[in-house]
Every structure is written in structure tokens, then in C-alpha cells.
Short mmCIF file of C-alpha atoms in Angstrom, two decimals:
data_model
loop_
_atom_site.label_atom_id
_atom_site.label_comp_id
_atom_site.label_asym_id
_atom_site.label_seq_id
_atom_site.Cartn_x
_atom_site.Cartn_y
_atom_site.Cartn_z
CA MET A 270 159.31 -42.53 17.52
CA ALA A 271 156.92 -40.43 15.35
CA LYS A 272 156.56 -37.12 16.28
CA THR A 273 152.83 -35.96 17.42
CA ALA A 274 151.15 -33.10 15.76
CA PRO A 275 151.63 -30.12 18.43
CA THR A 276 148.68 -28.81 20.05
CA ARG A 277 147.35 -25.12 19.79
CA ARG A 278 148.29 -24.36 23.10
CA ASP A 279 151.87 -25.50 22.18
CA VAL A 280 152.06 -23.49 19.17
CA LEU A 281 150.79 -20.59 20.91
CA ALA A 282 153.14 -21.06 23.73
CA ALA A 283 156.13 -21.13 21.25
CA SER A 284 155.14 -17.97 19.65
CA VAL A 285 155.08 -15.92 22.82
CA ALA A 286 158.67 -17.54 23.82
CA ALA A 287 159.85 -16.52 20.63
CA GLY A 288 158.95 -12.83 20.87
CA ALA A 289 155.77 -12.59 19.05
CA ILE A 290 152.67 -11.08 20.37
CA SER A 291 150.50 -13.25 22.41
CA LEU A 292 147.41 -14.05 20.43
CA LEU A 293 145.35 -15.15 23.53
CA PRO A 294 144.49 -12.27 25.53
CA VAL A 295 145.61 -12.97 29.30
CA GLN A 296 144.94 -10.72 31.86
CA VAL A 297 148.06 -10.47 34.42
CA ALA A 298 147.46 -8.56 38.05
CA SER A 299 149.34 -5.68 38.54
CA ALA A 300 150.34 -3.87 41.78
CA ALA A 301 149.02 -0.36 40.51
CA ALA A 302 146.76 0.76 37.83
CA ASP A 303 148.42 1.59 34.43
CA HIS A 304 146.75 4.33 32.45
CA SER A 305 149.44 4.36 29.69
CA ILE A 306 148.53 4.08 26.00
CA ARG A 307 150.71 1.96 24.13
CA PRO A 308 151.10 1.00 20.52
CA PHE A 309 149.84 -2.28 19.49
CA THR A 310 150.87 -4.61 16.41
CA VAL A 311 149.43 -7.83 15.04
CA LYS A 312 151.93 -10.72 14.45
CA VAL A 313 150.60 -13.93 13.20
CA PRO A 314 153.04 -17.02 13.56
CA GLN A 315 153.50 -19.30 10.78
CA ALA A 316 153.11 -22.10 13.27
CA VAL A 317 149.72 -20.89 14.23
CA VAL A 318 148.49 -20.93 10.43
CA ASP A 319 149.90 -24.41 9.95
CA ASP A 320 147.80 -25.52 12.97
CA LEU A 321 144.94 -23.97 11.53
CA ARG A 322 145.07 -25.64 8.12
CA ARG A 323 145.76 -28.89 9.95
CA ARG A 324 142.63 -28.67 11.77
CA ILE A 325 140.49 -27.66 8.98
CA ALA A 326 141.82 -30.72 7.20
CA ALA A 327 140.93 -33.00 9.97
CA THR A 328 136.98 -31.85 10.26
CA ARG A 329 134.81 -34.65 10.78
CA TRP A 330 131.79 -33.69 8.59
CA PRO A 331 127.94 -34.13 9.21
CA THR A 332 125.70 -35.44 6.49
CA LYS A 333 123.99 -33.10 4.43
CA GLU A 334 120.85 -31.34 5.88
CA LEU A 335 117.21 -32.89 4.99
CA VAL A 336 115.87 -29.44 4.09
CA GLY A 337 116.46 -26.99 1.12
CA ASP A 338 116.99 -23.98 3.44
CA ARG A 339 118.65 -22.99 6.52
CA SER A 340 116.11 -24.20 9.13
CA GLN A 341 118.10 -27.16 10.07
CA GLY A 342 121.39 -24.76 10.46
CA ILE A 343 124.42 -23.61 8.16
CA GLN A 344 124.28 -25.60 5.24
CA LEU A 345 126.61 -28.18 4.45
CA ALA A 346 127.81 -26.72 0.90
CA THR A 347 128.29 -23.38 2.38
CA ILE A 348 130.79 -24.51 5.31
CA GLN A 349 132.44 -26.89 3.13
CA GLU A 350 133.22 -23.98 0.65
CA LEU A 351 134.12 -21.50 3.51
CA ALA A 352 136.59 -24.18 4.76
CA ARG A 353 138.06 -25.11 1.42
CA TYR A 354 138.54 -21.42 0.60
CA TRP A 355 140.20 -20.56 4.10
CA ALA A 356 142.55 -23.54 4.08
CA THR A 357 143.64 -22.93 0.45
CA ASP A 358 142.69 -19.78 -0.92
CA TYR A 359 142.62 -17.27 1.69
CA ASP A 360 145.91 -14.84 2.25
CA PHE A 361 146.71 -15.47 5.68
CA GLY A 362 148.83 -12.45 5.92
CA ARG A 363 145.69 -10.40 5.12
CA LEU A 364 144.59 -9.76 8.36
CA GLU A 365 147.63 -8.99 10.12
CA ALA A 366 148.33 -6.22 7.11
CA ARG A 367 144.80 -4.60 7.22
CA LEU A 368 145.01 -4.21 11.10
CA ASN A 369 148.51 -2.97 11.19
CA ALA A 370 147.99 -0.30 8.52
CA LEU A 371 145.68 1.25 11.08
CA PRO A 372 146.95 3.10 14.39
CA GLN A 373 146.28 0.45 16.88
CA PHE A 374 146.96 0.82 20.77
CA MET A 375 146.49 -0.70 23.93
CA THR A 376 145.46 0.63 27.40
CA GLU A 377 144.33 -0.76 30.66
CA ILE A 378 140.79 0.30 32.06
CA ASP A 379 139.30 -1.34 35.18
CA GLY A 380 141.70 -4.03 35.39
CA VAL A 381 141.22 -5.06 31.72
CA LYS A 382 143.47 -4.57 28.65
CA ILE A 383 141.76 -2.86 26.02
CA HIS A 384 142.71 -2.98 22.42
CA PHE A 385 141.54 -0.02 20.17
CA ILE A 386 142.18 1.31 16.79
CA HIS A 387 142.41 5.22 16.70
CA VAL A 388 142.35 7.16 13.40
CA LYS A 389 142.75 10.82 13.89
CA SER A 390 141.26 12.83 10.78
CA ARG A 391 143.46 15.67 9.16
CA HIS A 392 140.66 18.13 9.55
CA GLU A 393 140.85 20.07 12.73
CA ASN A 394 137.08 20.41 13.21
CA ALA A 395 136.52 16.69 13.33
CA LEU A 396 134.16 15.31 15.69
CA PRO A 397 135.55 12.60 17.92
CA LEU A 398 133.48 9.12 17.57
CA ILE A 399 133.68 5.90 19.49
CA MET A 400 131.78 3.03 17.58
CA THR A 401 131.19 -0.53 19.39
CA HIS A 402 131.18 -3.91 17.36
CA GLY A 403 128.93 -6.43 18.28
CA TRP A 404 128.90 -10.51 18.09
CA PRO A 405 129.82 -12.41 15.99
CA GLY A 406 131.40 -9.04 14.44
CA SER A 407 134.42 -7.41 15.73
CA VAL A 408 136.50 -4.44 14.75
CA ILE A 409 136.77 -5.90 11.37
CA GLU A 410 133.02 -5.23 10.49
CA LEU A 411 133.89 -1.42 11.13
CA LEU A 412 137.44 -1.08 8.79
CA GLU A 413 135.63 -0.24 5.93
CA THR A 414 133.93 3.00 7.23
CA VAL A 415 137.52 4.29 8.31
CA SER A 416 138.23 6.23 5.31
CA PRO A 417 134.83 7.47 4.90
CA LEU A 418 134.24 8.83 8.36
CA THR A 419 137.61 10.21 8.87
CA ASP A 420 138.32 11.71 5.03
CA PRO A 421 134.79 12.49 4.02
CA ASN A 422 136.13 14.73 1.00
CA ALA A 423 137.39 11.38 -0.66
CA HIS A 424 133.92 9.87 0.00
CA GLY A 425 131.50 12.57 -1.36
CA GLY A 426 131.44 14.56 1.88
CA THR A 427 133.08 17.81 3.15
CA SER A 428 135.53 18.45 5.54
CA ASP A 429 132.59 19.47 7.76
CA ASP A 430 131.79 15.84 8.08
CA ALA A 431 134.79 14.48 9.50
CA PHE A 432 135.31 12.44 12.66
CA HIS A 433 138.05 11.35 14.63
CA LEU A 434 137.59 7.66 15.18
CA VAL A 435 137.94 5.19 18.07
CA LEU A 436 137.15 1.62 17.43
CA PRO A 437 137.61 -0.41 20.67
CA SER A 438 137.55 -4.21 20.97
CA LEU A 439 134.92 -5.05 23.50
CA PRO A 440 136.31 -6.89 26.54
CA GLY A 441 136.90 -10.59 26.06
CA TYR A 442 136.89 -9.99 22.25
CA GLY A 443 139.67 -9.81 19.67
CA PHE A 444 142.92 -8.30 21.18
CA SER A 445 141.21 -7.09 24.28
CA GLY A 446 141.69 -8.60 27.54
CA GLU A 447 139.32 -11.12 28.93
CA PRO A 448 137.52 -9.80 32.19
CA THR A 449 138.74 -12.08 35.12
CA GLU A 450 135.67 -11.44 37.14
CA LEU A 451 132.08 -11.19 36.99
CA GLY A 452 130.25 -7.86 36.22
CA TRP A 453 131.53 -6.80 32.79
CA ASP A 454 128.09 -5.95 31.30
CA SER A 455 126.97 -2.97 29.12
CA GLY A 456 127.20 -0.47 31.99
CA ARG A 457 130.53 -1.31 32.88
CA ILE A 458 131.66 -1.17 29.32
CA ALA A 459 129.93 1.86 28.79
CA ARG A 460 131.82 3.57 31.60
CA ALA A 461 135.25 2.14 30.40
CA TRP A 462 134.54 3.79 26.98
CA ALA A 463 133.95 7.16 28.78
CA GLN A 464 137.36 6.71 30.59
CA LEU A 465 138.80 5.61 27.31
CA MET A 466 137.49 8.99 25.52
CA ASP A 467 138.61 10.96 28.49
CA ARG A 468 142.22 9.38 28.53
CA LEU A 469 142.34 10.36 24.79
CA GLY A 470 141.73 13.90 25.82
CA TYR A 471 138.10 14.18 24.15
CA THR A 472 136.24 16.68 25.83
CA ARG A 473 133.19 16.33 23.50
CA TYR A 474 132.40 13.09 21.29
CA VAL A 475 129.57 11.02 19.98
CA ALA A 476 128.78 7.23 20.21
CA GLN A 477 127.54 4.63 17.79
CA GLY A 478 126.65 0.92 18.31
CA GLY A 479 124.70 -2.13 16.60
CA ASP A 480 124.22 -5.44 18.07
CA VAL A 481 125.90 -5.67 21.35
CA GLY A 482 127.23 -2.29 20.49
CA ALA A 483 123.68 -0.66 20.41
CA ASP A 484 123.00 -1.74 23.86
CA VAL A 485 126.52 -0.36 25.15
CA THR A 486 125.67 2.82 23.22
CA ASP A 487 122.20 2.95 24.88
CA VAL A 488 123.68 2.71 28.19
CA MET A 489 126.32 5.24 27.23
CA GLY A 490 123.25 7.46 26.74
CA ARG A 491 121.49 6.78 29.77
CA GLN A 492 124.80 7.21 31.88
CA ALA A 493 125.35 10.43 30.01
CA PRO A 494 129.06 10.71 30.83
CA LYS A 495 130.50 14.36 30.77
CA GLY A 496 131.56 15.24 27.17
CA LEU A 497 128.87 12.94 25.31
CA LEU A 498 126.91 14.81 22.84
CA GLY A 499 124.65 12.29 21.49
CA ILE A 500 124.54 8.57 20.15
CA HIS A 501 123.14 6.60 17.17
CA VAL A 502 122.20 2.82 17.20
CA ASN A 503 120.85 0.59 14.47
CA LEU A 504 119.38 -1.91 16.22
CA PHE A 505 115.98 -1.63 18.57
CA LEU A 506 117.09 -4.18 20.99
CA ALA A 507 114.08 -3.23 23.17
CA ALA A 508 111.65 -4.85 20.78
CA VAL A 509 111.98 -8.31 22.47
CA GLY A 510 110.99 -6.96 26.08
CA LEU A 511 108.41 -4.42 24.70
CA LYS A 512 106.95 -6.67 22.07
CA ASP A 513 103.49 -6.95 23.44
CA HIS A 514 103.20 -3.27 24.24
CA LEU A 515 104.50 -1.77 20.70
CA PRO A 516 101.88 -0.43 18.18
CA ALA A 517 101.15 -3.05 15.50
CA LYS A 518 98.37 -0.89 13.51
CA SER A 519 100.24 -0.16 10.26
CA GLU A 520 101.26 -2.69 7.72
CA GLN A 521 105.06 -1.91 8.81
CA GLU A 522 104.71 -2.39 12.51
CA ARG A 523 102.91 -5.71 11.87
CA ALA A 524 105.83 -6.77 9.66
CA ALA A 525 108.19 -5.84 12.30
CA LEU A 526 106.31 -7.44 14.96
CA ASP A 527 106.06 -10.94 12.90
CA ALA A 528 110.14 -10.69 12.71
CA VAL A 529 110.27 -10.03 16.10
CA ASN A 530 108.20 -13.06 16.85
CA ARG A 531 109.96 -15.37 14.29
CA PHE A 532 113.33 -14.36 16.11
CA THR A 533 112.04 -15.33 19.36
CA THR A 534 110.64 -18.88 18.44
CA ASP A 535 112.98 -19.71 15.56
CA GLY A 536 115.90 -17.28 15.11
CA SER A 537 117.28 -16.96 18.60
CA ALA A 538 119.13 -20.40 19.30
CA TYR A 539 122.66 -18.81 19.47
CA PHE A 540 121.29 -16.14 21.96
CA GLN A 541 119.80 -18.88 24.12
CA GLU A 542 122.86 -20.61 24.07
CA LEU A 543 125.09 -17.84 24.73
CA SER A 544 123.09 -16.09 27.42
CA THR A 545 122.87 -19.37 29.22
CA ARG A 546 125.88 -21.90 28.63
CA PRO A 547 128.71 -19.86 27.24
CA GLN A 548 131.51 -21.79 28.61
CA THR A 549 129.77 -25.04 27.15
CA ILE A 550 129.83 -23.45 23.62
CA GLY A 551 133.27 -22.13 24.06
CA TYR A 552 134.75 -25.65 24.12
CA SER A 553 133.84 -26.32 20.83
CA LEU A 554 134.74 -22.72 19.41
CA LEU A 555 138.16 -22.90 20.50
CA ASP A 556 138.99 -26.51 19.51
CA SER A 557 137.33 -26.64 15.95
CA PRO A 558 137.92 -23.76 13.33
CA VAL A 559 135.26 -24.98 11.33
CA GLY A 560 133.02 -25.34 14.29
CA LEU A 561 133.78 -21.69 14.96
CA ALA A 562 132.94 -20.48 11.49
CA ALA A 563 129.71 -22.59 11.24
CA TRP A 564 128.67 -21.01 14.93
CA MET A 565 129.43 -17.27 13.56
CA LEU A 566 127.54 -17.72 10.33
CA ASP A 567 124.33 -18.89 11.97
CA HIS A 568 123.30 -15.58 13.43
CA ASP A 569 120.10 -14.38 11.20
CA THR A 570 118.35 -15.43 8.22
CA ASP A 571 119.20 -12.34 6.09
CA SER A 572 122.90 -12.39 6.82
CA TYR A 573 123.26 -16.11 6.56
CA TYR A 574 121.99 -15.98 3.05
CA LYS A 575 124.52 -13.08 2.24
CA PHE A 576 127.38 -14.95 3.84
CA SER A 577 126.52 -18.18 1.91
CA ARG A 578 126.17 -16.28 -1.58
CA ALA A 579 129.62 -14.77 -1.22
CA PHE A 580 130.94 -18.62 -1.08
CA VAL A 581 128.68 -20.80 -2.99
CA ASP A 582 127.57 -18.28 -5.68
CA LYS A 583 130.76 -16.36 -5.82
CA GLN A 584 128.23 -13.22 -5.40
CA PRO A 585 129.02 -11.06 -2.68
CA VAL A 586 126.45 -8.77 -1.09
CA GLY A 587 127.67 -5.24 -0.69
CA ASN A 588 131.13 -5.66 1.10
CA LEU A 589 130.36 -8.86 2.59
CA THR A 590 132.99 -10.72 0.60
CA ARG A 591 134.71 -14.09 1.17
CA ASP A 592 137.96 -12.25 2.58
CA ASN A 593 136.14 -10.06 4.57
CA ILE A 594 134.05 -12.46 6.08
CA VAL A 595 136.88 -15.06 6.91
CA ASP A 596 138.70 -12.20 8.23
CA ASN A 597 136.53 -11.75 10.92
CA ILE A 598 136.45 -15.40 11.69
CA MET A 599 140.03 -15.55 11.43
CA LEU A 600 140.47 -12.92 14.40
CA TYR A 601 138.22 -15.00 16.74
CA TRP A 602 140.37 -18.04 16.02
CA LEU A 603 143.73 -16.37 16.35
CA THR A 604 142.57 -14.86 19.79
CA GLY A 605 140.82 -17.73 21.14
CA THR A 606 137.81 -15.44 22.26
CA GLY A 607 135.13 -17.93 21.42
CA ALA A 608 134.15 -18.25 25.19
CA SER A 609 135.20 -15.23 26.42
CA ALA A 610 132.99 -13.03 23.62
CA ALA A 611 130.03 -15.14 24.79
CA ARG A 612 130.12 -14.17 28.12
CA TRP A 613 128.73 -10.67 27.44
CA TYR A 614 125.31 -12.40 26.69
CA TRP A 615 125.26 -14.34 29.94
CA GLU A 616 125.88 -11.05 31.53
CA PHE A 617 123.05 -9.40 29.59
CA GLY A 618 120.73 -11.94 30.47
CA ARG A 619 121.24 -11.49 34.11
CA VAL A 620 120.99 -7.61 33.78
CA VAL A 621 117.59 -8.26 31.84
CA ALA A 622 116.33 -10.36 34.74
CA ALA A 623 117.19 -8.07 37.30
CA ALA A 624 115.37 -5.23 35.73
CA HIS A 625 112.36 -7.31 35.19
CA ALA A 626 112.53 -8.46 38.87
CA SER A 627 112.83 -5.01 40.19
CA GLY A 628 110.01 -3.51 38.03
CA LYS A 629 112.09 -0.13 37.53
CA ALA A 630 112.35 1.51 34.31
CA PRO A 631 115.89 2.37 33.38
CA PRO A 632 117.14 5.92 33.69
CA PRO A 633 116.14 8.24 30.53
CA VAL A 634 118.73 8.84 27.73
CA THR A 635 119.44 12.24 28.08
CA VAL A 636 121.36 12.88 25.16
CA PRO A 637 120.15 13.13 21.28
CA VAL A 638 119.42 9.96 19.58
CA GLY A 639 119.83 9.13 16.15
CA PHE A 640 118.59 5.92 14.47
CA THR A 641 118.66 4.10 11.03
CA THR A 642 116.52 1.40 9.96
CA PHE A 643 118.11 -1.01 7.73
CA PRO A 644 115.65 -3.29 5.81
CA GLY A 645 117.65 -6.61 6.17
CA GLU A 646 118.01 -5.90 10.23
CA LEU A 647 116.48 -8.87 12.65
CA TRP A 648 113.45 -6.49 12.75
CA ALA A 649 113.20 -3.30 10.77
CA ALA A 650 112.10 -0.73 13.46
CA PRO A 651 109.34 1.81 12.40
CA ARG A 652 109.76 5.22 13.85
CA SER A 653 106.64 4.92 15.97
CA TRP A 654 108.62 2.01 17.93
CA VAL A 655 111.99 3.75 18.45
CA GLU A 656 109.85 6.89 19.93
CA THR A 657 108.54 4.84 22.62
CA VAL A 658 112.04 4.37 24.10
CA TYR A 659 113.56 7.61 22.71
CA PRO A 660 110.91 10.11 22.89
CA GLY A 661 112.97 12.87 21.91
CA LEU A 662 114.41 11.21 18.85
CA ALA A 663 116.81 13.90 17.21
CA TYR A 664 117.33 11.75 13.97
CA PHE A 665 115.60 8.81 12.32
CA ASN A 666 115.83 7.30 8.75
CA GLU A 667 114.82 4.40 6.74
CA VAL A 668 117.37 3.21 4.09
CA ASP A 669 116.89 1.04 1.01
CA ARG A 670 119.65 -1.83 1.69
CA GLY A 671 121.67 -3.10 4.30
CA GLY A 672 121.15 -5.72 7.22
CA HIS A 673 122.12 -6.50 10.72
CA PHE A 674 125.94 -5.77 9.83
CA ALA A 675 125.11 -2.41 8.22
CA ALA A 676 128.75 -0.82 8.50
CA TRP A 677 130.23 -3.90 7.31
CA GLU A 678 127.83 -4.53 4.64
CA GLU A 679 127.15 -1.09 3.38
CA PRO A 680 130.15 1.04 4.77
CA ALA A 681 129.49 4.07 2.39
CA LEU A 682 125.85 4.27 3.27
CA PHE A 683 126.16 3.56 6.76
CA SER A 684 128.79 6.59 6.96
CA ALA A 685 126.25 8.76 5.02
CA GLU A 686 124.03 8.05 7.88
CA LEU A 687 126.47 8.88 10.73
CA ARG A 688 127.14 12.02 9.08
CA ALA A 689 123.70 13.04 9.01
CA ALA A 690 122.65 12.00 12.08
CA PHE A 691 125.32 13.73 13.99
CA ARG A 692 125.35 16.99 11.87
CA SER A 693 123.33 18.97 14.20
CA LEU A 694 125.81 18.22 17.08
CA ARG A 695 128.84 19.55 15.79
CA SER A 696 128.22 22.91 16.83
CA VAL A 697 127.32 21.79 20.36
CA HIS A 698 129.77 23.04 22.85
#
């Protein structure tokens, strides 16, 4: 009889049986909480790579879009070139090598296994910093900031600018475990991050986040756990809910409001799907690598055209190279987290709905706040907007380049912003 191609589950099961690290994060109930911190190493079995190549080759392609832009979705030329590069030119050992070059760990918090990268600076006076990624990002989008933040002397800074860096993978993302119960919203994640920093022995630290990470970091500022000195965010999430109440007098304010309206009417398809039916989209994301890649590229207009340039025009913008983009997609594929990552949006939607129904304002942020506006963000928030939510704004700056994935696209500029934003907090005890 002819052999049938192994299923992806067969391939992964065989890899686990052979002693390789499980690539699908599975939660196992234990009798007692395990607070230990264990080293973690990524190992990608060849069978997984072979299965991925087979699936890319078997892709059923739609016909070409009927418009000359991305208004109908991901353009065929872009995704076909990405698929070709992924299957034939991409170095499948690259992701494993990049991650394993950094100290990775696993610990369990509130019943969920949390994967994190922890890089300590050689400078004793370094300030501990926990940074939270977003969707469709991962710790991959933060990797190029590790050296500038932990070793500033090599990047135009001084030892006084150094950070000890903690980069956790959100629950349900990457190599972190999937929550097996409801309630893992930003508030619960924020509490978990405070536990993580405490477990690492950090009694004073700062926090940063963009995209989903911006919401988690904002909530950390409102919870104000002991030891948190301040926060920095680079996405003004409140704009959607407050858009009818934000100032729109200056040209900059009107442009930002136009961007918010474009997002809510034409740019938020992914947000609507993830926040209402994460399980439905998850079936496609776990079955088709090309479907996963297309979904992850279809986030916002500025980022999409930068992604497209890397593949179609072979002209990457900043650090958004073909390899870096595929690394991020590869991480989602290996870990099978298309559906579990999406569930944060479902939780977020219910938190927002409950807040609106209660009519109660959230508690204020009681720690210093830094904010950087990047011009290619979903909406480039002016200072007047940011101050409506953070009236005690301690640091604000508008930079001349970078978009939604600021740390990924412009790691040097992003790192310089964090140094400036947190500089005044280093002497706080």
C-alpha cells in the first residue's frame, strides 16, 4: 500500500516521543504549584520542517485581487513570494539559533507555563525592564532591542542607560502555555508579570508595551504593583473608545481622528474576527501555513506595505527583513498558537463591554508614564490626546520614523526612546 503523508499532529507526536521539546504548548494539571524557573531550549525537528514545506507546496491559491492596492486584502504577488521564499530560501535553523543564543526560561504562574527571555546587563546599576509584545507579533519583534538595551555602550549610550531585560511570551503565544480557563485578560496578565518580576528578585523595575502589550502595560500602571517605578507605551488604545471626546482642533489632531475612523470602518477586520470568533479563524491558522502568513500580514496598511516591500521589491524598511518577518510567522506555526493567541482579543472585547455597561472609569495610573508617537502607527497620537488619559505624563516624544511594530522596525530608535523615557526614574528608590 502507498504511504499516506503524516498529519501535522503525527509529526509533532513523533517529535515529542523522540525526546524533542514539545512545540505545541500543552497545560498539564499538577497537584501543587511549581514556582521554579527552568532553562528552556528550542529544538525544531526536521519532520516538522518537511511537513511545513509539503503544506506550502499544496496551497490552493485564489485568483488575483481585482484592485491595485490592499483594499481587498493581502495581494497575491506578496503572499506567493513570501511562500516561495519560506519554502525554498529561508534558513529553517535560523529561528532556533536566534532564540537559543539568548537565555530562555520557563516558569508556571497561576496555572499557566510562561516562557520568557531574561538577559541581564553586565552593568550592576542596570534598571530591570519587562517588555510585552503584541499580536501578530511575538518576542521575535523585540530581539533586536536586546543588545542596545542591555549593552548601551556598544550602541551610542552609556552604562547609566543599561537595562536588565525580561521578555515574556504572552499566555497562549509562542512557547508559553495556553490558558485552559477563561479570564486571562490584560489584568490577569499584568498580575502575572508582577509575580514574574518578583520571582526574579526585582524589587524595582519599569514596564513597556505596544499593541496588546500596551494594554497589559497600561493595566500594570493602574494596578501599580509594589516595585513598579513607571511605564512606557507606544499605542494610544483609548482612542477608539474616546474618539468622540478627544480634541480635534489642530491639523495633527484632525489627522489622528481621521486615522482612528479609517481603522474602525475599514482597517479593523482582523480585530472584529479575533474579538468575536477566535476559534473559527483558528482552524485555518493551524492548518495552512500560507493562510497563517496572510492573516498575520493583514494588520494595518503601513505595516502591510512595509512587509510587502521586503518580499516583492526586496527593499526592506528598517529591520523588517524577509527573514525577520518569516521568523515571526514560523514561531506561530511551530507552536500552533493561531487560535490561542487570538483569544486575548475575545477577553479584551468582554472587558471593554463590561466597563461600558458599568459606566465606571478605570482606576488612574499612579506611576509615571512615558509615551512615544511613531508616525506610521495606527494613529499617530498627539500629546493632547495622550494627556487626556495620562494627565501626569512624564515623558512624551514624536519621532520621525517607525510604525506599529516600532521595536521591530526601528530597534535603535526605539531603544533610545526607552532610555530617555526612563532616565529620570533610575534614581527612584
